[in-house]
Short mmCIF file of C-alpha atoms and ligand atoms in Angstrom, two decimals:
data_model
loop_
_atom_site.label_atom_id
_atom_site.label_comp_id
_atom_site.label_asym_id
_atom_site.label_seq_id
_atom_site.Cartn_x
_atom_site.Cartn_y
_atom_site.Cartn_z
CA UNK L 1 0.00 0.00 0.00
CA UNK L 2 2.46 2.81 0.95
CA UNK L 3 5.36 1.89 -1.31
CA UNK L 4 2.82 4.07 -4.43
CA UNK L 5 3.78 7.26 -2.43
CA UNK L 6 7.39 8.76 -1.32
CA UNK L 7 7.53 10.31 2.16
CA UNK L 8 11.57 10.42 2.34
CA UNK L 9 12.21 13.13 4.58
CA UNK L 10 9.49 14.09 5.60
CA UNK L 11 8.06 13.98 9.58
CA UNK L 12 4.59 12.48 10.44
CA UNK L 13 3.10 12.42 13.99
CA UNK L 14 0.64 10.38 14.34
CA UNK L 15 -1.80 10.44 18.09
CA UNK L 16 -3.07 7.97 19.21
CA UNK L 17 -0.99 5.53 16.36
CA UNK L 18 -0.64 2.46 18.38
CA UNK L 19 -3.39 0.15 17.64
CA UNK L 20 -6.12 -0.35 14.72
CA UNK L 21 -6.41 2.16 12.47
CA UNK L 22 -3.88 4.79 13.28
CA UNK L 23 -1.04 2.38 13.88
CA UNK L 24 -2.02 1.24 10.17
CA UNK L 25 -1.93 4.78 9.24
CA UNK L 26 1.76 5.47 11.20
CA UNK L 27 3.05 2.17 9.66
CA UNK L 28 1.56 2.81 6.02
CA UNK L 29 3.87 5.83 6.08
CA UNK L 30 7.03 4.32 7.23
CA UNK L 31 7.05 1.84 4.55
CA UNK L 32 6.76 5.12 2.44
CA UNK L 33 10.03 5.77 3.81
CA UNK L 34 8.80 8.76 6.32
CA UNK L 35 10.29 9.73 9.70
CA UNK L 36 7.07 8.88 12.27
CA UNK L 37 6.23 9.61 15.69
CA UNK L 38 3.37 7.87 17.32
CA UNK L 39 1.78 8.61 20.80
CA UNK L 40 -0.64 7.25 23.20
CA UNK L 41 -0.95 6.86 26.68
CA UNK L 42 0.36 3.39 26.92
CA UNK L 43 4.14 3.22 27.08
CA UNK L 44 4.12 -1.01 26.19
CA UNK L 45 1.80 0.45 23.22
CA UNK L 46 4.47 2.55 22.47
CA UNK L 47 7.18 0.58 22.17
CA UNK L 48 6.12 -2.15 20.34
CA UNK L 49 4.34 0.14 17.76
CA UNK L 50 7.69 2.16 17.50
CA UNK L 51 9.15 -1.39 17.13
CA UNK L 52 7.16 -2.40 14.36
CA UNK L 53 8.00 1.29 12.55
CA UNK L 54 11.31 0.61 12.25
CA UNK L 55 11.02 -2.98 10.65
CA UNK L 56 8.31 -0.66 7.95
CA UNK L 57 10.98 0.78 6.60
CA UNK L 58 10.63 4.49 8.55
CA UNK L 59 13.53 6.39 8.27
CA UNK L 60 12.93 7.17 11.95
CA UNK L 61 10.72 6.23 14.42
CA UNK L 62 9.87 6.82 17.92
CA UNK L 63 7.10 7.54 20.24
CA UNK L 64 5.89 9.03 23.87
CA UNK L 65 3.46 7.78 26.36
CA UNK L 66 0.77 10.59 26.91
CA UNK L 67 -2.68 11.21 27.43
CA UNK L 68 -4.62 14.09 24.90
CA UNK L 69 -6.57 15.04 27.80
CA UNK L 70 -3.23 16.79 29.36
CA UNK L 71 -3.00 19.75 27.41
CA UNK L 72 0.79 20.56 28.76
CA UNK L 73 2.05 17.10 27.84
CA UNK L 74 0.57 16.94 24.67
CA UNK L 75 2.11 20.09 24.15
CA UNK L 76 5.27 18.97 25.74
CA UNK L 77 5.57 15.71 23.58
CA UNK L 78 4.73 17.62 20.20
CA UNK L 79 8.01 20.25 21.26
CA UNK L 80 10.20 16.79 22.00
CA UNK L 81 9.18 14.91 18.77
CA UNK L 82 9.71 18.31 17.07
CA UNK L 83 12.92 18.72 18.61
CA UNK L 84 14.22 15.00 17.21
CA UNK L 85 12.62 15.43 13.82
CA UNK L 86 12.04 18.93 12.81
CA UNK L 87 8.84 20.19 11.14
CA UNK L 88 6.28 18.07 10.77
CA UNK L 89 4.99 17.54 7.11
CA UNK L 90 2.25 15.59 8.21
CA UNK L 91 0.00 15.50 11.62
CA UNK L 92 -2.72 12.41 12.41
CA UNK L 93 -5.16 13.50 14.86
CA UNK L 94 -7.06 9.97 16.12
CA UNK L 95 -6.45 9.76 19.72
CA UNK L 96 -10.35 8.42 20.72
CA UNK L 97 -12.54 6.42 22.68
CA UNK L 98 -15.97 4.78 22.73
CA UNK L 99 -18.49 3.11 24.32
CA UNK L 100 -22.18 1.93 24.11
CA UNK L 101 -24.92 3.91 26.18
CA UNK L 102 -27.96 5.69 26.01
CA UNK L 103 -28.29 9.20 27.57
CA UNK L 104 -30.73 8.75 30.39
CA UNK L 105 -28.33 5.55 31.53
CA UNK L 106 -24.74 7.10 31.19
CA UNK L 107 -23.19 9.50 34.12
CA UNK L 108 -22.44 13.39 33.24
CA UNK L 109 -19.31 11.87 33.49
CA UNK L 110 -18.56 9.49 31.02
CA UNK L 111 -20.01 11.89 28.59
CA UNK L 112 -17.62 14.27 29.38
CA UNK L 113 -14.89 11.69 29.25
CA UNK L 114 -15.54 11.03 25.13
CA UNK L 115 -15.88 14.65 25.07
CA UNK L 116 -12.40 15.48 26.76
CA UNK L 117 -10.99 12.54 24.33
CA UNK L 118 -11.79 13.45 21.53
CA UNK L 119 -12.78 16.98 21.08
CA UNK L 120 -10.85 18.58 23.63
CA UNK L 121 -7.88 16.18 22.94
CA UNK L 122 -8.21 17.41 19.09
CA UNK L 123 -8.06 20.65 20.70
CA UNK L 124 -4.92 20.12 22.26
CA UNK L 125 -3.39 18.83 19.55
CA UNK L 126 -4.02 21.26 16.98
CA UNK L 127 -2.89 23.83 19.32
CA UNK L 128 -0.06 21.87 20.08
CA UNK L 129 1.72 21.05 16.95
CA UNK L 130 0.76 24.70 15.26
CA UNK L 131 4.19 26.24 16.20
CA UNK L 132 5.63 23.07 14.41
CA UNK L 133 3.81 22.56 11.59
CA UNK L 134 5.65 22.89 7.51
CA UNK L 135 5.13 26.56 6.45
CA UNK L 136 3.86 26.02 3.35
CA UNK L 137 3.43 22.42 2.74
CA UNK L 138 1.79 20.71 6.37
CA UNK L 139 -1.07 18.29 5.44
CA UNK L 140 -3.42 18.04 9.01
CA UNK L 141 -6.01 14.79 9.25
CA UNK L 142 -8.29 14.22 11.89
CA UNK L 143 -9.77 10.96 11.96
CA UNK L 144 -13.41 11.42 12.20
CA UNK L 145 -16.31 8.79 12.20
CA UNK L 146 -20.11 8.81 10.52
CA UNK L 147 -21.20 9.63 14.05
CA UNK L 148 -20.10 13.14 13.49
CA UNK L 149 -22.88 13.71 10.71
CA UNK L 150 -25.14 10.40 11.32
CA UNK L 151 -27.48 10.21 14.59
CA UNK L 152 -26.80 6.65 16.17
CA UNK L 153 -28.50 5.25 19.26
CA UNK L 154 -26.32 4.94 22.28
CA UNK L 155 -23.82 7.00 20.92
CA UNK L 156 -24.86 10.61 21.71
CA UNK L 157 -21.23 11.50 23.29
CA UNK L 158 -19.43 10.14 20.38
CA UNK L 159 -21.83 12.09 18.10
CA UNK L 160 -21.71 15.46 19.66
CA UNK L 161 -17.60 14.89 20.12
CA UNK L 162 -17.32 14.13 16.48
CA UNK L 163 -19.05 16.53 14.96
CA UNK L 164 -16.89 19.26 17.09
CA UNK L 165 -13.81 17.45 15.43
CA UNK L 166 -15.18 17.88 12.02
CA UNK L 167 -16.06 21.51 13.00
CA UNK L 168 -12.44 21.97 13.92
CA UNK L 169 -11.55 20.61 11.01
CA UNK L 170 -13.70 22.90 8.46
CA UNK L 171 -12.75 26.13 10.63
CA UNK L 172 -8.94 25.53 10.55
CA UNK L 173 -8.60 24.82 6.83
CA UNK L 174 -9.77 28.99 6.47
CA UNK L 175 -7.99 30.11 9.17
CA UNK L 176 -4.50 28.09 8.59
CA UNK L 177 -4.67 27.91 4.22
CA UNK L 178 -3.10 31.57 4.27
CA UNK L 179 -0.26 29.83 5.92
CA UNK L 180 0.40 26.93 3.55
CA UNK L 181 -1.50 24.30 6.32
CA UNK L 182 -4.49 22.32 4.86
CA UNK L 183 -6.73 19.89 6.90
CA UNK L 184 -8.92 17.53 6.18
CA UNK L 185 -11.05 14.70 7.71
CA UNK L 186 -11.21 10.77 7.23
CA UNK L 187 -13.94 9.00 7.97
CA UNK L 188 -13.12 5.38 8.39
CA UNK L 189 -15.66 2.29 7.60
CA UNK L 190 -16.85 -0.56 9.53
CA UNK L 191 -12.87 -2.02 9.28
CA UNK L 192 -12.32 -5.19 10.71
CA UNK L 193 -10.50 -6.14 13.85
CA UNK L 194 -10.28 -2.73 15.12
CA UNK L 195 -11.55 -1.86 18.83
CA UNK L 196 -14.23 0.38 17.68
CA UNK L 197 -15.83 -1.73 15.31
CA UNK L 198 -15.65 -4.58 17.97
CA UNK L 199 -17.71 -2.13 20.96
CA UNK L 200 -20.42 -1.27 18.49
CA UNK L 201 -21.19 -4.74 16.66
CA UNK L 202 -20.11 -7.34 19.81
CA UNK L 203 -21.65 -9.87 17.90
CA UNK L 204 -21.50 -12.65 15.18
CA UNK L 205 -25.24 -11.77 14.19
CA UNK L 206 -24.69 -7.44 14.47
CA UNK L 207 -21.39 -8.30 12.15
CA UNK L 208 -23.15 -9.96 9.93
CA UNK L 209 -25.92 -7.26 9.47
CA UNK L 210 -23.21 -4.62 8.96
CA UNK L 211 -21.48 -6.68 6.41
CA UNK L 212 -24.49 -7.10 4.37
CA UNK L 213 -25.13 -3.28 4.93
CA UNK L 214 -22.18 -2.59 3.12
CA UNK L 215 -22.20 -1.86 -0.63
CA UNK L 216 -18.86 -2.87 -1.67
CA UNK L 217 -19.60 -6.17 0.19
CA UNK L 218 -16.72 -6.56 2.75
CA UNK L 219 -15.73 -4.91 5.73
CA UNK L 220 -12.98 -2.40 5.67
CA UNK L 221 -9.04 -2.71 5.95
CA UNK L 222 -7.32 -0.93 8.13
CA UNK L 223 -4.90 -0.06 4.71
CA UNK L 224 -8.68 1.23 3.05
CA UNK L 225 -7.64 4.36 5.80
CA UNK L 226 -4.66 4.65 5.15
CA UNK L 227 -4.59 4.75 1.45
CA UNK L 228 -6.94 7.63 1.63
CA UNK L 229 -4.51 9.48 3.90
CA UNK L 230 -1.79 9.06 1.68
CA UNK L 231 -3.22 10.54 -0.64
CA UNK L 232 -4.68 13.71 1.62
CA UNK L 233 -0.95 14.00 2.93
CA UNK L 234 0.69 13.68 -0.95
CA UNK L 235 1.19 16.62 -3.43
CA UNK L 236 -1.45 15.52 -5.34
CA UNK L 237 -3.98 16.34 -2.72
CA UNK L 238 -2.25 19.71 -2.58
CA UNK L 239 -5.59 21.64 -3.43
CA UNK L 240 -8.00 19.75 -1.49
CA UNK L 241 -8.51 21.42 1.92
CA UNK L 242 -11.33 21.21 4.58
CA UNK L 243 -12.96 18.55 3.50
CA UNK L 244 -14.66 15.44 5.15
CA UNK L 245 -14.23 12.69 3.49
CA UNK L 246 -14.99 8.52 3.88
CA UNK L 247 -13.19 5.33 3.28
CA UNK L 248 -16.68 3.33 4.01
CA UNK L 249 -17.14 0.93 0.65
CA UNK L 250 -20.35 2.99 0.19
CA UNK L 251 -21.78 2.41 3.82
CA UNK L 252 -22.74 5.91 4.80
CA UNK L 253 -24.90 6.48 1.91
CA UNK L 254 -27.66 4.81 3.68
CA UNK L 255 -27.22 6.74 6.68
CA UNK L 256 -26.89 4.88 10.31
CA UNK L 257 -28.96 2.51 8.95
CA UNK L 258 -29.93 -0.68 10.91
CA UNK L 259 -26.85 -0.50 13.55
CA UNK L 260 -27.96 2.27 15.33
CA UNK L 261 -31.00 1.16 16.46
CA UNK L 262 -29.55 -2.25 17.07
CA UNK L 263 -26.90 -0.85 19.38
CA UNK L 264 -29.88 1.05 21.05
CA UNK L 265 -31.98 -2.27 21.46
CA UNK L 266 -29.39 -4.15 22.82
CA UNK L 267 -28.70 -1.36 25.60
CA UNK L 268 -32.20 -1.37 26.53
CA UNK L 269 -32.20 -5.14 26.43
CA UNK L 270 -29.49 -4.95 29.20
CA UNK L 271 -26.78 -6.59 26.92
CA UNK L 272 -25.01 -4.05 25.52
N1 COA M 301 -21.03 2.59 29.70
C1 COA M 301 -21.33 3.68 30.45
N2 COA M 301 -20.39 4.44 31.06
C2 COA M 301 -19.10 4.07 30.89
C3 COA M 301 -18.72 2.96 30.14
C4 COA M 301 -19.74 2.20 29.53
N3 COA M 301 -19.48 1.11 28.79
N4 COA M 301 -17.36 2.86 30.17
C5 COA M 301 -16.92 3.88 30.93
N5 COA M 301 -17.96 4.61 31.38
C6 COA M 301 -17.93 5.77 32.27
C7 COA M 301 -17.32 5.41 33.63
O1 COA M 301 -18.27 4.80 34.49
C8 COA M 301 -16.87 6.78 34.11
O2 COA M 301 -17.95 7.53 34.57
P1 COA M 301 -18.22 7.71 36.20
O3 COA M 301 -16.98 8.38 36.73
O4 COA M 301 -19.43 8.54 36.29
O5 COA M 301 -18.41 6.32 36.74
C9 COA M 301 -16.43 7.47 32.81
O6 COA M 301 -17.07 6.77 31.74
C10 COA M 301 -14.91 7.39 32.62
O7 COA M 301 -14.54 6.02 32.70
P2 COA M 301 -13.03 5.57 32.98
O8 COA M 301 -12.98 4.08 32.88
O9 COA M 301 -12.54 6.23 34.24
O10 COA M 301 -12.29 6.29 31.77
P3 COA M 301 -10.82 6.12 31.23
O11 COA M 301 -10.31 7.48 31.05
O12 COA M 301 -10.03 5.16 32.04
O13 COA M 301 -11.07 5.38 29.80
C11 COA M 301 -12.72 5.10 28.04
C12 COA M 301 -11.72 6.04 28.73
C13 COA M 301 -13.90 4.85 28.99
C14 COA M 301 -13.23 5.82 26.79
C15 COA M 301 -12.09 3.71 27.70
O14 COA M 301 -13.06 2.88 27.12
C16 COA M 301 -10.89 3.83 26.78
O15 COA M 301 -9.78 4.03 27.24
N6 COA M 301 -11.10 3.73 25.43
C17 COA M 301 -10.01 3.79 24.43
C18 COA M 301 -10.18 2.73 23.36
C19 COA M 301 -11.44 2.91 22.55
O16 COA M 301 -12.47 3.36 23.06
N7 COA M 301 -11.35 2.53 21.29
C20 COA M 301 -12.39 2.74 20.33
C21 COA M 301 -12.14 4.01 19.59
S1 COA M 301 -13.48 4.34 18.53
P1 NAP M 302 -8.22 1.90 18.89
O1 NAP M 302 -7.46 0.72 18.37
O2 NAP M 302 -8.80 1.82 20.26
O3 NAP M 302 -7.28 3.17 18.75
C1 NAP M 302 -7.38 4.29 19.58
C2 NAP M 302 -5.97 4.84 19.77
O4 NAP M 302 -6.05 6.04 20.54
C3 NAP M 302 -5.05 3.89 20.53
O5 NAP M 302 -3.74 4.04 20.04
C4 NAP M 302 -5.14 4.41 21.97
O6 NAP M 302 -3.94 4.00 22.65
C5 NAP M 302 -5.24 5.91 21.72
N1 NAP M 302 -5.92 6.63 22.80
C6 NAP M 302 -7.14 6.40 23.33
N2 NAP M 302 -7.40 7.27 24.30
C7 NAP M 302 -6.32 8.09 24.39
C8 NAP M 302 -5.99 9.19 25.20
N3 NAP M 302 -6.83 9.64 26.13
N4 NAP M 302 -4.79 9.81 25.01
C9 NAP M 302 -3.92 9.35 24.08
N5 NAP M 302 -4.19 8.31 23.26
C10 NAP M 302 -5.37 7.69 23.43
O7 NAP M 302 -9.46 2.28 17.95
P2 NAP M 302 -9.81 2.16 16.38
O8 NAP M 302 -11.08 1.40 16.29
O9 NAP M 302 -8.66 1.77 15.54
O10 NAP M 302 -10.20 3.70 16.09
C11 NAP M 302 -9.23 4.65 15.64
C12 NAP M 302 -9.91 5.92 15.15
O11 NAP M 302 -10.81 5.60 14.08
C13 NAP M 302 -10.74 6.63 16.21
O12 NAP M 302 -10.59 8.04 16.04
C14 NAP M 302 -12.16 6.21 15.88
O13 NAP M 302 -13.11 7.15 16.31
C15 NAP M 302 -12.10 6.11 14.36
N6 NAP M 302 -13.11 5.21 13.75
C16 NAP M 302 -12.99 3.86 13.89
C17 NAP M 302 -13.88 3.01 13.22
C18 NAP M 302 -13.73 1.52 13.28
O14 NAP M 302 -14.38 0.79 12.52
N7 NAP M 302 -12.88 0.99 14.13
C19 NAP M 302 -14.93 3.55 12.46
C20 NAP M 302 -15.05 4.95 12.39
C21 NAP M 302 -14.13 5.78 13.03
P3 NAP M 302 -3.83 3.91 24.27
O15 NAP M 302 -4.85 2.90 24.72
O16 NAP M 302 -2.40 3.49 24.49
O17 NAP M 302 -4.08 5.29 24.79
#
């Protein structure tokens, strides 16, 4: 997959890069020969991902342990990575978490939590990497998801968090194109094997139904992502700024479809 684009010398930072679809993402550009940096807030996560960089192909790797909800150390780890590898060319925003529950069931609290995860951690890490970023040339992705512009049961915190991201992303490609920065959003798929597809469709039979839901007829690849941002972070992208845009095989053309209100069932069946 990466070896149809050149990243020699250039720096990607990837958050949140050590698992599923980001570490795909971090690893896709190392075997296009880039210098990456990958962090999250496990330090084993860390290493091994940093680890597998290397054996990519990535000119350099390495990676911190922090958490996006600390604005200083986010802050702090963007000014050490930019310290080791200069400017960076390319910044993955995809630090997130999830979880299954209804509104009137979940605490103040663990709303807040997806909130301060993603949106605020976005937050931090656009303002962050800013005094780092390639004058002209840096290529910004946030890694979004359909709950940002599709209503699914159970998943109001993810959906209001989301959409802020997407906001973010849409009010940072004005302010920042005058400065040679573009941004953009992916939208990942249903991909397969990844922690977020496994907390929304637990099941054999809720796989299944997503599977059929899907257009193209399979689930996503982690790579399906990563292509896409390839191409967002290459020249040839060069002109395309602000936009949102999906690796789904077709899926979010039908809107939330079935999935939502299964995930809402199940809650209110007591298994979810
Ligand atoms: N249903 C309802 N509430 C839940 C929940 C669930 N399944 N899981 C956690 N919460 C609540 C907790 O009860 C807590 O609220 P409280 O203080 O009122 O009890 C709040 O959310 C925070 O939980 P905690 O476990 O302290 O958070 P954390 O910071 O350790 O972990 C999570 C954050 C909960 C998002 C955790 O699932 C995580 O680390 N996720 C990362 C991986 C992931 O989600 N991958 C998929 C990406 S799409
Ligand atoms: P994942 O494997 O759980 O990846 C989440 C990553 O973020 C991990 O590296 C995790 O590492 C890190 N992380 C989580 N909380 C963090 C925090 N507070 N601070 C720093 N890092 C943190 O999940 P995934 O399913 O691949 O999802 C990746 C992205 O794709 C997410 O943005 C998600 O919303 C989006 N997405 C996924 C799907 C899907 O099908 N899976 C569909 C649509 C959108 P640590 O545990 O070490 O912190």
């Amino acid at each position: 997959m990466g070896n149809r684009f050149d990243f020699k010398g250039r720096t990607v930072v990837v958050i949140g890069g050590t698992s599923g679809i980001n570490r795909g993402i971090a690893l896709a550009f190392a075997r296009a020969g880039a210098q990456v940096a990958v962090a999250s807030r496990s330090q084993d996560k860390v290493d091994d991902t940093v680890t597998e960089l290397a054996r990519a192909g990535a000119a350099q790797a390495m990676g911190l342990a922090f958490d996006v909800r600390q604005a200083q150390a986010v802050a702090d780890g963007l000014a050490a990575f930019h310290s080791e590898m200069g400017d960076f060319d390319v910044l993955v925003s995809g630090a997130a978490g999830n979880f299954p529950a209804l509104m009137a069931e979940m605490s103040v609290n663990a709303f807040r939590t997806v909130v301060e995860i993603d949106l605020m951690g976005t937050v931090h890490v656009m303002k962050g990497a800013y005094p780092f970023l390639r004058r002209p040339g840096a290529s910004i992705i946030s890694v979004s998801a359909p709950q940002a512009f599709l209503p699914y049961e159970g998943q109001a915190h993810v959906c209001a968090a989301k959409a802020g991201v997407d906001m973010i992303t849409r009010t940072l490609a004005l302010e920042w194109a005058p400065e040679g920065i573009r941004i953009n959003s992916v939208v990942p798929g249903y991909i397969a094997d990844t922690e977020g597809a496994r907390r929304l469709a637990p099941t054999e039979q809720a796989l299944d139904m997503v599977q059929r839901t899907i257009p193209q007829g399979r689930l996503g690849a982690v790579g399906d992502v990563a292509g896409l941002c390839l191409f967002l972070a290459s020249d040839l992208a060069g002109y395309v700024n602000g936009q949102v845009i999906s690796a789904d095989g077709g899926l979010y053309q039908r809107g939330s479809g079935q999935l939502g209100q299964m995930i809402g069932n199940a809650l209110r069946a007591g298994k979810g």
